[in-house]
Coordinates of N, CA and C in Angstrom, one line a residue:
X24 N 113.1 93.6 84.5 CA 112.3 93.9 85.6 C 111.1 94.8 85.2
X25 N 109.9 94.5 85.6 CA 108.7 95.2 85.2 C 108.7 96.5 86.1
X26 N 108.4 97.6 85.4 CA 108.3 98.9 86.2 C 107.1 98.8 87.2
X27 N 107.2 99.6 88.3 CA 106.0 99.6 89.2 C 104.8 100.2 88.5
X28 N 103.6 99.7 88.9 CA 102.4 100.1 88.4 C 101.6 101.0 89.3
X29 N 100.8 101.9 88.7 CA 99.9 102.7 89.4 C 98.5 102.1 89.5
X30 N 98.0 101.8 90.7 CA 96.8 101.2 90.9 C 95.9 102.1 91.8
X31 N 94.7 102.3 91.3 CA 93.8 103.2 92.0 C 92.6 102.3 92.6
X32 N 92.4 102.4 93.9 CA 91.4 101.8 94.6 C 90.3 102.8 94.9
X33 N 89.1 102.5 94.6 CA 88.0 103.5 94.9 C 86.9 102.8 95.8
X34 N 86.7 103.4 97.0 CA 85.7 102.9 97.9 C 85.9 103.6 99.2
X35 N 84.8 103.5 100.0 CA 84.8 104.3 101.3 C 85.2 103.5 102.5
X36 N 85.5 102.2 102.3 CA 85.9 101.3 103.4 C 87.3 101.6 103.9
X37 N 87.4 102.2 105.0 CA 88.7 102.6 105.6 C 89.5 101.3 106.0
X38 N 88.9 100.3 106.5 CA 89.6 99.1 107.0 C 90.2 98.4 105.8
X39 N 89.5 98.3 104.7 CA 90.1 97.7 103.5 C 91.3 98.5 103.0
X40 N 91.2 99.8 103.0 CA 92.3 100.6 102.5 C 93.5 100.4 103.4
X41 N 93.3 100.4 104.7 CA 94.5 100.2 105.6 C 95.1 98.8 105.4
X42 N 94.3 97.8 105.2 CA 94.8 96.4 105.0 C 95.6 96.4 103.8
X43 N 95.1 97.0 102.7 CA 95.9 97.0 101.4 C 97.2 97.7 101.6
X44 N 97.2 98.8 102.2 CA 98.4 99.6 102.4 C 99.4 98.8 103.2
X45 N 99.0 98.1 104.3 CA 99.9 97.2 105.1 C 100.5 96.1 104.3
X46 N 99.7 95.5 103.5 CA 100.1 94.3 102.7 C 101.2 94.6 101.7
X47 N 101.1 95.8 101.1 CA 102.0 96.1 100.0 C 103.1 97.1 100.4
X48 N 103.1 97.7 101.6 CA 104.0 98.7 102.0 C 105.5 98.2 102.0
X49 N 105.7 97.0 102.2 CA 107.1 96.4 102.2 C 107.5 95.7 100.9
X50 N 106.7 95.9 99.9 CA 107.0 95.2 98.6 C 107.3 96.3 97.6
X51 N 108.6 96.3 97.2 CA 109.0 97.4 96.3 C 108.4 97.1 94.9
X52 N 108.0 95.9 94.6 CA 107.5 95.6 93.2 C 106.0 95.8 93.1
X53 N 105.4 96.2 94.2 CA 103.9 96.3 94.3 C 103.4 97.5 93.5
X54 N 104.2 98.5 93.3 CA 103.7 99.7 92.5 C 103.2 100.7 93.5
X55 N 102.6 101.7 92.9 CA 102.1 102.8 93.7 C 100.6 102.6 93.8
X56 N 100.1 102.6 95.1 CA 98.7 102.5 95.3 C 98.1 103.9 95.6
X57 N 97.0 104.2 95.0 CA 96.3 105.5 95.3 C 94.9 105.1 95.7
X58 N 94.3 106.0 96.5 CA 93.0 105.7 97.0 C 92.1 106.9 96.8
X59 N 90.8 106.6 96.4 CA 89.8 107.7 96.3 C 88.5 107.1 97.0
X60 N 87.7 108.0 97.5 CA 86.5 107.6 98.2 C 85.3 107.6 97.3
X61 N 85.3 108.3 96.2 CA 84.2 108.3 95.3 C 84.5 108.7 93.9
X62 N 83.5 108.8 93.1 CA 83.5 109.1 91.7 C 84.4 110.3 91.3
X63 N 84.1 111.5 91.9 CA 84.7 112.7 91.5 C 86.2 112.7 91.9
X64 N 86.5 112.2 93.1 CA 87.9 112.1 93.5 C 88.7 111.1 92.6
X65 N 88.1 110.0 92.2 CA 88.7 109.1 91.3 C 89.0 109.7 90.0
X66 N 88.0 110.4 89.4 CA 88.2 111.0 88.1 C 89.3 112.1 88.2
X67 N 89.4 112.8 89.3 CA 90.5 113.8 89.4 C 91.9 113.2 89.5
X68 N 92.0 112.1 90.2 CA 93.3 111.3 90.2 C 93.6 110.8 88.8
X69 N 92.7 110.2 88.1 CA 92.9 109.7 86.8 C 93.3 110.8 85.8
X70 N 92.8 111.9 86.0 CA 93.1 113.0 85.1 C 94.5 113.5 85.3
X71 N 95.1 113.4 86.5 CA 96.4 113.9 86.8 C 97.5 112.8 86.8
X72 N 97.1 111.6 87.0 CA 98.1 110.5 87.1 C 97.6 109.3 86.3
X73 N 98.4 108.9 85.3 CA 98.0 107.7 84.5 C 98.0 106.4 85.4
X74 N 96.9 105.6 85.4 CA 96.8 104.4 86.2 C 96.7 103.2 85.3
X75 N 97.4 102.2 85.7 CA 97.4 100.9 84.9 C 96.1 100.1 85.2
X76 N 95.6 100.3 86.5 CA 94.4 99.5 86.9 C 93.6 100.4 87.9
X77 N 92.3 100.1 87.9 CA 91.4 100.7 88.9 C 90.5 99.6 89.4
X78 N 90.4 99.6 90.7 CA 89.6 98.6 91.4 C 88.5 99.4 92.1
X79 N 87.2 99.3 91.7 CA 86.2 100.1 92.3 C 85.2 99.3 93.0
X80 N 84.8 99.7 94.2 CA 83.8 99.1 95.0 C 82.4 99.3 94.3
X81 N 81.6 98.3 94.2 CA 80.3 98.5 93.6 C 79.5 99.5 94.4
X82 N 79.6 99.5 95.8 CA 78.8 100.4 96.6 C 79.6 101.7 96.9
X83 N 79.4 102.6 96.0 CA 80.0 104.0 96.1 C 78.9 104.9 96.4
X84 N 79.2 106.0 97.2 CA 78.1 107.0 97.3 C 77.9 107.8 96.1
X85 N 76.7 108.0 95.7 CA 76.3 108.8 94.5 C 76.3 107.9 93.3
X86 N 77.5 107.6 92.7 CA 77.6 106.8 91.6 C 78.0 105.4 92.1
X87 N 77.6 104.3 91.4 CA 78.1 103.0 91.9 C 79.4 102.7 91.1
X88 N 80.1 101.7 91.5 CA 81.3 101.3 90.9 C 81.2 100.9 89.4
X89 N 80.1 100.3 89.1 CA 79.9 100.0 87.6 C 79.8 101.2 86.8
X90 N 79.1 102.2 87.3 CA 79.0 103.5 86.5 C 80.4 104.2 86.4
X91 N 81.2 104.1 87.5 CA 82.5 104.7 87.4 C 83.4 104.0 86.4
X92 N 83.3 102.6 86.4 CA 84.1 101.9 85.4 C 83.7 102.1 84.0
X93 N 82.4 102.4 83.8 CA 81.9 102.7 82.5 C 82.5 104.0 82.0
X94 N 82.6 105.0 82.9 CA 83.2 106.3 82.5 C 84.7 106.1 82.2
X95 N 85.4 105.3 83.1 CA 86.8 105.0 82.9 C 87.0 104.3 81.6
X96 N 86.2 103.4 81.2 CA 86.3 102.7 80.0 C 86.3 103.6 78.8
X97 N 85.4 104.6 78.8 CA 85.4 105.6 77.7 C 86.5 106.6 77.7
X98 N 86.9 107.1 78.9 CA 88.0 108.1 78.9 C 89.4 107.5 78.9
X99 N 89.5 106.3 79.5 CA 90.9 105.7 79.7 C 90.8 104.2 79.3
X100 N 90.6 103.9 78.0 CA 90.3 102.5 77.6 C 91.4 101.5 77.9
X101 N 92.7 102.0 78.1 CA 93.8 101.1 78.3 C 93.9 100.7 79.8
X102 N 93.2 101.4 80.7 CA 93.2 101.1 82.1 C 92.4 99.8 82.4
X103 N 93.1 98.9 83.1 CA 92.4 97.6 83.5 C 91.3 98.0 84.6
X104 N 90.1 97.4 84.5 CA 89.0 97.8 85.4 C 88.5 96.6 86.1
X105 N 88.5 96.7 87.4 CA 88.0 95.6 88.3 C 86.9 96.1 89.2
X106 N 85.8 95.4 89.3 CA 84.7 95.7 90.1 C 84.7 94.8 91.4
X107 N 84.6 95.5 92.5 CA 84.7 94.7 93.8 C 83.3 94.8 94.4
X108 N 82.7 93.6 94.7 CA 81.3 93.5 95.1 C 81.1 92.4 96.1
X109 N 80.1 92.5 97.0 CA 79.7 91.4 97.8 C 78.8 90.5 97.0
X110 N 78.7 89.3 97.3 CA 77.9 88.3 96.5 C 76.5 88.7 96.4
X111 N 75.9 89.2 97.5 CA 74.5 89.5 97.4 C 74.2 90.9 96.7
X112 N 75.2 91.6 96.4 CA 75.1 92.9 95.7 C 75.5 92.8 94.2
X113 N 75.9 91.7 93.7 CA 76.3 91.6 92.4 C 75.2 92.1 91.4
X114 N 75.6 92.8 90.4 CA 74.6 93.3 89.4 C 73.9 92.1 88.8
X115 N 72.6 92.1 88.7 CA 71.8 91.1 88.1 C 72.1 91.0 86.6
X116 N 72.4 92.1 86.0 CA 72.6 92.1 84.5 C 74.1 92.1 84.2
X117 N 74.5 91.3 83.3 CA 75.9 91.3 82.9 C 76.3 92.7 82.3
X118 N 75.3 93.4 81.7 CA 75.5 94.7 81.1 C 75.9 95.7 82.2
X119 N 75.4 95.5 83.4 CA 75.7 96.5 84.5 C 77.2 96.4 84.9
X120 N 77.8 95.2 84.8 CA 79.2 95.1 85.1 C 80.0 94.9 83.9
X121 N 79.5 95.2 82.7 CA 80.2 95.0 81.5 C 81.4 95.9 81.3
X122 N 81.5 97.0 82.0 CA 82.7 97.8 81.9 C 83.9 97.3 82.6
X123 N 83.7 96.3 83.4 CA 84.8 95.7 84.2 C 85.4 94.5 83.5
X124 N 86.7 94.5 83.5 CA 87.4 93.3 83.0 C 87.2 92.1 83.8
X125 N 87.0 92.3 85.2 CA 86.8 91.2 86.1 C 86.0 91.7 87.3
X126 N 85.1 90.8 87.8 CA 84.4 91.1 89.0 C 85.0 90.3 90.1
X127 N 85.4 91.0 91.2 CA 86.1 90.4 92.3 C 85.1 90.4 93.5
X128 N 85.0 89.3 94.2 CA 84.1 89.2 95.4 C 84.9 89.6 96.6
X129 N 84.2 90.4 97.5 CA 84.8 90.7 98.7 C 84.9 89.5 99.6
X130 N 85.9 89.5 100.5 CA 86.0 88.3 101.4 C 84.9 88.4 102.5

């Protein structure tokens, strides 16, 4: 059996956060979900709790999600990094999302 994973979601959308919590709350194999609203909160969580993956919204206040994932890539290179974006907000340059292992489109 695979041990539960720590997954950090970073974004300001409360509806998305509640939906994710509802979907995994009854699944013991889902792992531990943690949530941060922005860059500083995410970095504080990562400093205190090892995370297997981080999913960051491109539209974060202050720093964007691509910048956050770039910092995570340097400080925590083993953490899987996912960038969550709307189609019309995708970075034009592949370099802008280069810190992400995968870009996920919002529904």
